[in-house]
């Protein structure tokens, strides 16, 4: 795909963060957008900004964990806008808890959005991309789809799964000769509200009220930068896209130290655990 002008893109999780920035960037480049989210106010604000660039915009409240809802949305978008060329499965949530403390309900909630949302979006829109004769699917994984991290087992499981699912999809489409690109995107720390809206299970030594702010200190890349990298990946038909210098570093660390990196993370987590376990007002 040499240009997105005049194309139609469907984007999930478009009310904020990467989804919002990507929708606006695509609209600025002449791409019509169909955007969804469960946050209707944020979605309306994204839509207003996109319409300012003179493109067609459609909005829908869609829970990506619901298969029927996603398939119905895909059919509505294709029927209303005539075709779909780009799908960006971006919707995501976070959960901070040890495996022992993670409730099955929370695990299922996260997997329903972060993994099954990608599966639903891919399978619902793929027939429409084939009908259009060209297209591109972007599935948002994470650097946590490259390395594991304490208290992020559920998130790791979903994002590792997205990576494998996306790579297999691209290979299958290439075998059959379809002109549809597929990119697995691995953002590092992006300045979004995902940490603030995360579900947290507090446990002394692991997760506490400061955990969210501690994570946010690591967020260095703007959503706009992420959107620019995603658009570049589409136009250059990349198999994989790292976003942020931290993502590049983490990928290199995993390549050079595929198991030793875990020792490094354990050492850091142990120091933090010991610090958190100290009395609030230690006596001397």
PDB file of C-alpha atoms in Angstrom, residues 3 10 52 61 70 74 77 98 122 148 165 173 188 192 194 206 256 270-272 275 283:
ATOM      1  CA  UNK A   3      -0.820   5.638   0.226  1.00  0.00           C
ATOM      2  CA  UNK A  10     -11.165   0.581  11.144  1.00  0.00           C
ATOM      3  CA  UNK A  52     -11.902  18.424  10.677  1.00  0.00           C
ATOM      4  CA  UNK A  61     -19.569   1.722  20.750  1.00  0.00           C
ATOM      5  CA  UNK A  70     -17.263  -6.946  16.384  1.00  0.00           C
ATOM      6  CA  UNK A  74     -17.230  -4.916  10.547  1.00  0.00           C
ATOM      7  CA  UNK A  77     -18.434  -0.406   8.226  1.00  0.00           C
ATOM      8  CA  UNK A  98       0.989 -11.515  40.945  1.00  0.00           C
ATOM      9  CA  UNK A 122      -8.940  -9.878  12.505  1.00  0.00           C
ATOM     10  CA  UNK A 148       8.020 -11.228  30.724  1.00  0.00           C
ATOM     11  CA  UNK A 165      -1.152 -14.990  16.211  1.00  0.00           C
ATOM     12  CA  UNK A 173      -1.696 -14.770   3.762  1.00  0.00           C
ATOM     13  CA  UNK A 188       7.457   0.514  24.794  1.00  0.00           C
ATOM     14  CA  UNK A 192      -1.361   7.054  27.690  1.00  0.00           C
ATOM     15  CA  UNK A 194      -3.619   2.682  30.380  1.00  0.00           C
ATOM     16  CA  UNK A 206       4.547  -6.319  44.885  1.00  0.00           C
ATOM     17  CA  UNK A 256      21.345 -11.112  23.377  1.00  0.00           C
ATOM     18  CA  UNK A 270      13.805  -7.983  44.649  1.00  0.00           C
ATOM     19  CA  UNK A 271      15.312  -4.593  45.526  1.00  0.00           C
ATOM     20  CA  UNK A 272      11.915  -2.966  45.124  1.00  0.00           C
ATOM     21  CA  UNK A 275      12.190  -1.550  50.003  1.00  0.00           C
ATOM     22  CA  UNK A 283      13.100   3.106  64.171  1.00  0.00           C
TER      23      UNK A 283
END
